Structure formats: structure tokens, C-alpha cells
Coordinates of C-alpha atoms in Angstrom, one line a residue:
M275 CA -22.8 19.1 -5.0
E276 CA -24.6 19.0 -8.3
T277 CA -21.7 20.8 -9.9
I278 CA -19.2 18.3 -8.5
V279 CA -21.2 15.3 -9.9
K280 CA -21.6 17.0 -13.3
F281 CA -17.8 17.6 -13.4
I282 CA -17.0 14.0 -12.7
Q283 CA -19.5 12.8 -15.2
E284 CA -17.9 15.1 -17.8
L285 CA -14.4 13.9 -16.8
Y286 CA -15.4 10.2 -17.4
K287 CA -17.8 11.0 -20.3
T288 CA -20.7 9.1 -18.9
K289 CA -23.8 9.6 -16.8
E290 CA -23.9 6.0 -15.9
F291 CA -22.5 4.6 -12.7
I292 CA -18.9 5.8 -12.1
P293 CA -16.9 3.4 -9.9
L294 CA -14.1 4.5 -7.6
H295 CA -11.4 2.6 -9.4
E296 CA -11.7 0.0 -12.1
P297 CA -8.9 -1.8 -14.0
R298 CA -8.0 -1.2 -17.7
F299 CA -7.1 -4.1 -19.9
R300 CA -6.0 -2.6 -23.2
G301 CA -2.7 -4.4 -23.9
N302 CA -1.4 -8.0 -24.2
E303 CA -3.5 -9.4 -21.4
K304 CA -5.5 -11.9 -23.5
K305 CA -2.5 -12.8 -25.6
Y306 CA -0.3 -13.6 -22.6
L307 CA -3.1 -15.5 -20.9
N308 CA -3.6 -17.7 -23.9
E309 CA 0.1 -18.3 -24.1
C310 CA 0.1 -19.3 -20.4
I311 CA -2.9 -21.7 -20.9
D312 CA -1.2 -23.2 -24.0
S313 CA 1.9 -23.8 -22.0
T314 CA -0.1 -25.7 -19.4
F315 CA 2.0 -24.0 -16.7
V316 CA -0.9 -22.2 -15.0
S317 CA 0.1 -22.6 -11.3
S318 CA 3.1 -21.2 -9.3
V319 CA 5.8 -22.3 -11.8
G320 CA 6.1 -20.7 -15.2
A321 CA 7.8 -18.3 -17.5
F322 CA 5.5 -15.4 -16.7
V323 CA 6.2 -15.5 -13.0
D324 CA 10.0 -15.3 -13.7
K325 CA 9.5 -12.5 -16.2
F326 CA 7.3 -10.5 -14.0
E327 CA 9.7 -10.7 -11.0
K328 CA 12.6 -9.6 -13.2
D329 CA 10.6 -6.7 -14.9
F330 CA 9.1 -5.5 -11.6
A331 CA 12.5 -5.4 -9.8
A332 CA 13.9 -3.4 -12.7
Y333 CA 11.0 -1.0 -12.7
V334 CA 11.3 -0.1 -9.0
G335 CA 15.0 -0.3 -8.8
S336 CA 15.4 -3.3 -6.5
K337 CA 17.7 -6.2 -7.0
Y338 CA 15.1 -8.9 -6.3
A339 CA 11.4 -9.3 -6.5
V340 CA 9.3 -12.3 -5.2
A341 CA 5.7 -12.6 -6.4
T342 CA 3.0 -13.6 -4.0
V343 CA -0.8 -14.4 -4.1
N344 CA -1.7 -11.0 -2.7
G345 CA -0.4 -7.9 -0.9
T346 CA -1.2 -9.1 2.5
S347 CA 0.8 -12.3 2.1
A348 CA 3.7 -10.2 0.7
L349 CA 3.6 -8.0 3.9
H350 CA 3.2 -11.1 6.1
I351 CA 6.4 -12.7 4.7
S352 CA 8.2 -9.4 4.7
L353 CA 7.6 -9.1 8.5
L354 CA 8.8 -12.7 9.0
L355 CA 11.9 -11.9 7.0
A356 CA 12.4 -8.9 9.3
G357 CA 12.5 -11.3 12.2
V358 CA 9.2 -10.4 13.7
E359 CA 8.1 -13.1 16.1
D360 CA 5.4 -13.9 18.6
N361 CA 5.2 -11.2 21.4
D362 CA 7.2 -8.6 19.4
E363 CA 5.9 -5.2 18.7
V364 CA 5.7 -3.3 15.4
L365 CA 5.3 0.4 14.9
T366 CA 2.8 1.4 12.3
Q367 CA 0.1 4.0 11.6
P368 CA -3.6 4.0 12.6
L369 CA -4.7 5.4 9.2
T370 CA -4.2 2.4 7.0
F371 CA -6.1 -0.5 5.4
I372 CA -6.6 -3.5 7.7
A373 CA -4.1 -5.7 5.8
T374 CA -1.2 -3.8 7.5
C375 CA -2.4 -4.8 11.0
N376 CA -3.5 -8.2 9.9
A377 CA 0.0 -9.1 8.7
I378 CA 1.5 -7.9 12.0
S379 CA -1.0 -10.1 13.9
Y380 CA -0.3 -13.1 11.7
C381 CA 3.2 -13.0 13.2
G382 CA 1.9 -13.0 16.7
A383 CA 3.1 -9.4 17.2
K384 CA 1.3 -6.3 18.5
P385 CA 1.0 -3.0 16.7
I386 CA 1.9 0.4 18.2
F387 CA 0.2 3.3 16.5
I388 CA 2.1 6.4 15.5
D389 CA 0.2 9.5 14.3
V390 CA 0.3 10.5 10.7
E391 CA 1.1 13.8 9.0
Q392 CA -1.7 16.0 7.6
E393 CA 0.2 16.6 4.3
S394 CA 1.2 13.0 3.3
L395 CA -1.4 11.1 5.3
G396 CA 1.5 8.8 6.2
M397 CA 3.5 8.1 9.4
S398 CA 4.9 11.2 11.0
P399 CA 8.6 11.0 11.6
T400 CA 8.3 13.6 14.3
H401 CA 5.8 11.5 16.3
L402 CA 7.9 8.4 15.6
K403 CA 11.0 10.0 17.1
E404 CA 9.1 11.4 20.1
F405 CA 7.6 8.0 20.9
L406 CA 11.0 6.2 20.7
E407 CA 12.7 8.9 22.8
Q408 CA 10.0 8.8 25.5
N409 CA 9.3 5.1 25.7
C410 CA 12.2 3.1 24.4
V411 CA 15.8 2.2 24.9
V412 CA 18.4 0.3 22.8
E413 CA 19.8 -2.7 24.7
D414 CA 22.2 -5.3 23.2
G415 CA 21.4 -4.1 19.7
V416 CA 17.6 -4.3 20.0
C417 CA 15.0 -1.6 20.7
R418 CA 13.0 -2.3 23.8
N419 CA 9.8 -0.7 24.9
K420 CA 10.2 0.4 28.5
T421 CA 6.4 0.4 29.1
T422 CA 5.8 -3.3 28.0
N423 CA 9.4 -4.6 28.1
K424 CA 8.9 -6.1 24.7
V425 CA 11.2 -5.8 21.7
I426 CA 10.1 -3.4 18.9
K427 CA 11.3 -5.4 15.9
A428 CA 10.0 -3.5 12.9
C429 CA 8.4 -0.3 11.6
V430 CA 5.7 -0.4 8.9
P431 CA 4.8 3.0 7.4
M432 CA 2.2 3.0 4.6
H433 CA 2.3 5.3 1.5
T434 CA -1.4 6.3 1.6
F435 CA -3.2 6.5 -1.7
G436 CA 0.2 6.5 -3.4
H437 CA 1.5 9.6 -1.6
S438 CA 4.9 8.9 0.0
C439 CA 5.5 9.7 3.6
Q440 CA 8.8 11.1 4.7
I441 CA 10.3 7.7 4.2
D442 CA 14.0 8.8 4.1
T443 CA 13.7 10.4 7.6
I444 CA 11.8 7.4 8.9
A445 CA 14.5 5.1 7.6
E446 CA 17.2 7.1 9.4
I447 CA 15.2 7.0 12.7
C448 CA 14.8 3.2 12.3
K449 CA 18.5 2.7 11.7
E450 CA 19.4 4.7 14.8
W451 CA 17.0 2.7 17.0
H452 CA 17.9 -0.7 15.5
I453 CA 14.4 -1.3 14.0
T454 CA 13.9 -3.0 10.7
L455 CA 12.0 -0.8 8.2
V456 CA 9.4 -2.7 6.2
E457 CA 7.5 -0.5 3.7
D458 CA 3.8 -1.1 3.0
A459 CA 3.9 0.1 -0.6
A460 CA 0.7 -1.6 -1.5
E461 CA -0.8 1.6 -3.0
S462 CA 2.3 3.3 -4.3
L463 CA 3.6 1.5 -7.5
G464 CA 4.9 4.3 -9.7
S465 CA 5.4 6.7 -6.8
F466 CA 8.8 8.2 -6.1
Y467 CA 10.2 10.1 -3.2
K468 CA 13.2 12.3 -3.9
Q469 CA 13.6 10.4 -7.2
K470 CA 13.7 7.0 -5.5
H471 CA 10.9 4.5 -5.8
T472 CA 8.7 3.8 -2.8
G473 CA 9.2 0.4 -1.3
T474 CA 13.0 0.5 -1.8
F475 CA 14.0 2.7 1.2
G476 CA 13.6 -0.1 3.7
K477 CA 15.2 -3.5 4.0
I478 CA 12.0 -5.0 2.5
G479 CA 9.0 -3.6 0.7
A480 CA 5.6 -5.0 -0.2
F481 CA 3.2 -4.2 -3.1
S482 CA -0.3 -5.2 -4.0
F483 CA -2.1 -5.9 -7.3
N484 CA -5.6 -6.3 -6.0
G485 CA -8.4 -5.6 -8.5
N486 CA -8.5 -1.9 -7.6
K487 CA -4.8 -1.2 -7.8
I488 CA -3.0 0.8 -10.5
I489 CA -2.0 -2.5 -12.2
T490 CA -3.8 -5.7 -11.3
S491 CA -4.0 -9.5 -11.8
G492 CA -7.2 -9.7 -9.8
G493 CA -5.1 -10.4 -6.8
G494 CA -1.3 -10.7 -6.3
G495 CA 1.5 -9.0 -4.5
V496 CA 5.3 -8.8 -4.5
I497 CA 8.2 -8.5 -2.1
V498 CA 11.2 -6.4 -3.1
T499 CA 14.6 -6.4 -1.5
D500 CA 18.3 -5.8 -2.3
D501 CA 19.3 -8.7 0.0
E502 CA 19.9 -11.9 -1.9
A503 CA 19.6 -14.1 1.2
L504 CA 16.3 -12.6 2.1
A505 CA 15.0 -12.9 -1.5
K506 CA 15.9 -16.6 -1.5
K507 CA 14.3 -17.1 1.9
A508 CA 11.1 -15.3 0.7
K509 CA 10.8 -17.7 -2.3
H510 CA 11.4 -20.7 0.1
L511 CA 8.8 -19.4 2.6
T512 CA 6.2 -18.7 -0.1
T513 CA 6.5 -22.2 -1.7
T514 CA 5.8 -24.3 1.4
A515 CA 9.6 -24.6 2.1
K516 CA 10.0 -27.5 -0.2
V517 CA 13.5 -28.6 -0.6
P518 CA 14.3 -28.9 -4.4
H519 CA 14.2 -32.5 -5.6
K520 CA 13.0 -34.2 -8.8
W521 CA 10.5 -36.4 -7.0
E522 CA 10.8 -36.3 -3.2
Y523 CA 8.6 -34.2 -0.9
V524 CA 10.8 -32.8 1.8
H525 CA 9.9 -29.5 3.6
D526 CA 12.4 -28.1 6.1
M527 CA 10.3 -25.6 8.0
I528 CA 6.7 -24.4 8.6
A529 CA 5.9 -22.2 5.6
Y530 CA 3.2 -20.9 3.3
N531 CA 1.5 -21.6 -0.1
Y532 CA 1.8 -17.9 -1.1
R533 CA 3.5 -18.1 -4.5
M534 CA 1.7 -16.2 -7.4
P535 CA 0.2 -18.5 -10.1
N536 CA 1.6 -18.1 -13.6
L537 CA -1.9 -17.1 -14.9
N538 CA -1.9 -14.0 -12.6
A539 CA 1.7 -13.2 -13.6
A540 CA 0.7 -13.3 -17.3
L541 CA -1.8 -10.6 -16.6
L542 CA 0.7 -8.5 -14.6
V543 CA 3.4 -8.7 -17.3
A544 CA 0.9 -7.1 -19.7
Q545 CA -0.3 -4.6 -17.1
L546 CA 3.3 -3.6 -16.3
E547 CA 3.9 -2.8 -19.9
Q548 CA 1.1 -0.2 -19.7
L549 CA 2.0 1.3 -16.3
D550 CA 3.6 4.5 -17.7
D551 CA 0.4 5.2 -19.7
F552 CA -1.7 4.6 -16.6
L553 CA 0.4 6.9 -14.6
Q554 CA 0.3 9.7 -17.2
S555 CA -3.5 9.4 -17.3
K556 CA -3.9 9.4 -13.5
K557 CA -1.7 12.5 -13.1
E558 CA -3.7 14.3 -15.8
I559 CA -6.9 13.4 -13.9
A560 CA -5.4 14.7 -10.6
K561 CA -4.5 17.9 -12.2
K562 CA -8.0 18.5 -13.5
Y563 CA -9.4 17.7 -10.0
E564 CA -7.0 20.1 -8.4
E565 CA -8.0 22.9 -10.8
F566 CA -11.7 22.2 -10.3
F567 CA -11.7 22.0 -6.5
S568 CA -9.6 25.2 -6.3
Q569 CA -12.8 27.2 -6.6
Y570 CA -14.1 25.8 -3.2
D571 CA -13.1 27.2 0.1
D572 CA -14.4 24.3 2.1
I573 CA -13.1 21.4 0.0
K574 CA -9.4 20.7 -0.4
F575 CA -7.9 18.4 -3.0
I576 CA -5.2 16.2 -1.6
K577 CA -2.0 16.8 -3.6
A578 CA 1.4 15.1 -3.6
P579 CA 3.5 16.1 -0.6
K580 CA 6.7 18.0 -1.0
G581 CA 9.5 15.8 -2.5
A582 CA 7.0 13.2 -3.8
D583 CA 6.1 12.2 -7.3
S584 CA 2.8 10.4 -6.6
N585 CA 1.0 7.9 -8.7
Y586 CA -2.4 9.4 -7.6
W587 CA -3.8 5.9 -7.2
L588 CA -6.8 7.1 -5.4
N589 CA -7.6 10.8 -5.5
G590 CA -9.0 12.3 -2.3
V591 CA -10.6 15.5 -1.0
L592 CA -10.6 16.9 2.5
L593 CA -14.0 18.2 3.7
K594 CA -14.6 20.8 6.4
D595 CA -15.9 18.4 9.0
E596 CA -17.6 15.0 9.5
K597 CA -21.1 16.4 8.7
E598 CA -20.0 17.8 5.4
R599 CA -18.2 14.6 4.6
D600 CA -21.3 12.6 5.2
Q601 CA -23.4 15.0 3.0
F602 CA -20.8 14.7 0.2
L603 CA -20.8 10.9 0.4
A604 CA -24.6 10.6 0.4
F605 CA -25.2 13.0 -2.5
T606 CA -22.5 11.6 -4.8
N607 CA -23.4 7.9 -4.2
E608 CA -27.1 8.7 -4.6
H609 CA -26.3 10.2 -8.0
G610 CA -24.2 7.4 -9.4
V611 CA -20.8 8.6 -8.5
M612 CA -19.0 6.2 -6.2
T613 CA -17.1 7.8 -3.3
R614 CA -15.8 6.4 -0.1
P615 CA -14.6 7.6 3.3
I616 CA -11.1 6.8 4.4
W617 CA -10.7 3.7 6.6
K618 CA -11.8 3.5 10.2
L619 CA -8.8 4.1 12.4
M620 CA -7.1 0.7 13.3
N621 CA -7.0 1.7 17.0
E622 CA -10.8 2.0 17.0
L623 CA -11.3 -1.6 15.9
E624 CA -12.1 -4.1 18.6
M625 CA -8.9 -6.1 17.9
F626 CA -6.6 -3.2 18.4
K627 CA -8.4 -1.0 20.9
D628 CA -5.9 -1.6 23.7
A629 CA -2.8 -1.0 21.5
Q630 CA -0.2 1.5 22.7
K631 CA -0.3 4.7 20.7
T632 CA 0.8 8.3 20.4
N633 CA -1.5 11.3 20.3
L634 CA -3.5 10.6 17.2
D635 CA -5.0 14.1 16.5
N636 CA -4.0 14.2 12.9
A637 CA -5.3 10.7 12.1
K638 CA -8.6 11.4 13.8
S639 CA -9.1 14.7 11.9
L640 CA -8.3 13.0 8.6
A641 CA -10.6 10.0 9.3
Q642 CA -13.5 12.4 9.8
R643 CA -13.0 14.5 6.7
V644 CA -11.3 12.5 3.9
V645 CA -13.3 11.2 0.9
N646 CA -12.0 9.3 -2.1
I647 CA -13.4 10.2 -5.5
P648 CA -13.3 8.3 -8.8
S649 CA -9.8 7.7 -10.0
S650 CA -9.8 5.2 -12.8
A651 CA -7.4 5.8 -15.6
L652 CA -9.1 7.3 -18.7

């Protein structure tokens, strides 16, 4: 353990506290913020919001991008755009951050948990296909769960720590079963699968710019899609559904105050300019970690899965068992190196304990053994 702490200290060139992931502001952040303030357009209307949406869409290869206040709101709106309604069901994975299931719940829908793969830590297409074949039927163009008699409206896989799941295969399965694919790409900006950016395989994708993400505005999120009608509806839903008019206040549906402020967008424009540098640094860090941990038989560094070009947002290691995981966590944190276990499985939380699920052996095994280690760009 001492050798591991010393290596991380040498990597980050400090013996002070080393956080798990902190932002880097080395570009035009202050310049653009000052420009934003001087313009007086600091709320949800402004040139930086428009520029960020245009630049982000171009980067990931989508036709449209709609900026929101955070990743959870982006995912919530994405599910509404997918037609998810009260009493519907949504397929997702148990090994994810709570935001995924919160967004499903905001729609009044229920999650169904599909096991993950050991390699990618994302939804297993094999388990997804097996669940659908054993439990579902397509009737009148919709997928119906024979156990609950409810409609399965959407599927939300998540690209864990920036490592893509087998999203192309999942997309094919969803198409066959008339299920809308909504990608939770909150952690995977800069990650590609088979040379296509994550978040663009489904009908809709959602990203996050929380303070610990690869680029950040303190908060923030974005919805991407190639569907013009959905993009327009996303903007309408995120701006309280206000009908455009010079002075009248007319709103034509129940909607949300989810649009990103221009101040946040100013930060993100500057951060996006540096994304390629951040990615290069993080991949170099991952390579050093991989080489270092190769000397250990009982610690496995989590690498990008086959076919994936990962952003290595959060680096992770896989310990032998839960006991060794806890020892690793205790020693590193006691010695000023911040490490964290992976999330508690969603099906083990009180809110989702009765949710339908597949066999979750892979997710359980990973939850007991995965630890995240410092991953800030150098």
C-alpha cells in the first residue's frame, strides 16, 4: 500500500492531499466570464449558450445540442422526449450513479435492472437480449412486459467512468424490440466506440458538466440528437414552454426551468477549447497506472474495453475481494490520497429494492471490488 501511495504522490508531484478529480482552468475561462458579465446577459439567453451548443454538437458529431443546468435535467428531458410517461418501464443498469434512476423516477416510470459486463462495466447486451426474450413481447409496435403488463418505453445504458459499453449491439436490440435508446453519456465526453462518439448511437444522448467531470462549468448538462423536432422540443421544455413573444407571457404546456445560464456556458466554451489537451493528459496518466499496477497479481487496472477509445475520466482498479477493497480505501484515504468505492447498486437502495431485475452477479462482484483512484489531468 505504501508503494501505491508513493507512486500516486510522485505522479501528481505532491505529498499534500490528492483529490479524486479536480477541474483545470488554464484557458480563456476568466476572459469569457468577464465578456459575459460585461454583456449583462448572464442568465439563460446569451451568445455563449449558442456558441457552446454549436461547438459541442460539432465535437461529438450530432446535428443538435441543447444545454441544460445539469446532467440529471438533461437525462430527465431526454426521457420525456423518448415518450416515457407515468407507469412506463425503463431498462437500465444497477451499477450507475443515482441520477440515472432519479431521472427515470421523475417521469413516473419504473427501472428494470439489467446486469453489466465485467469488461466495460456497462450494460450487458447478452443479459438485455435474454431478458427481453424471456419476459417481453412486441404488440402494436410497443414492447410490453408480460410480467407487469407495462410498456417498456426506453433503455438507458451508461458509459461507466468513460468506458463505452457495447452500445452498437444494444442499439440493434432496442430497434428490434421497439424501445427508444437514450444514452447516459454523463461521464464519457471524449470517448468513442468504433470511431463514433458515445451519446450519438441512440435517438438522444445526455452529458454532464458537474464539477468533477472532464470539462466543467460547476454544473451543467447537454442533450444531443440528430432529430430537429426533438431538439426544438427540448429547448421548449427546458425554457418553461414559453411561446415566443416580445412582451406576453404565454406557456403552452407544463415544462421546466432547465436552460443553462450564459455564465456557465462561458466557462464551458473555454473548457471545450482545452478538451483535447485534457484527454491526452488523462490517457497518459492511465497508461502510467496500467504499467504500475501490472506488477500486482491481486490488483487489476481497469482498461478501455475492446473497440473503445476511452476518455479515462475516472481511473479504477479491481481488488481481489471486498476485504482488500476496504483495506485499500482505508490506507489511501488515511495517507492523503482520495479514493472511492463504486456506487452502491441501485437495486439495493430502498427506493428501487422491489424493481424487476436480471441475475446481477457481475454488478455485485464489481460493486464489492472496484475502487476509483486520483484521475485529475496533470
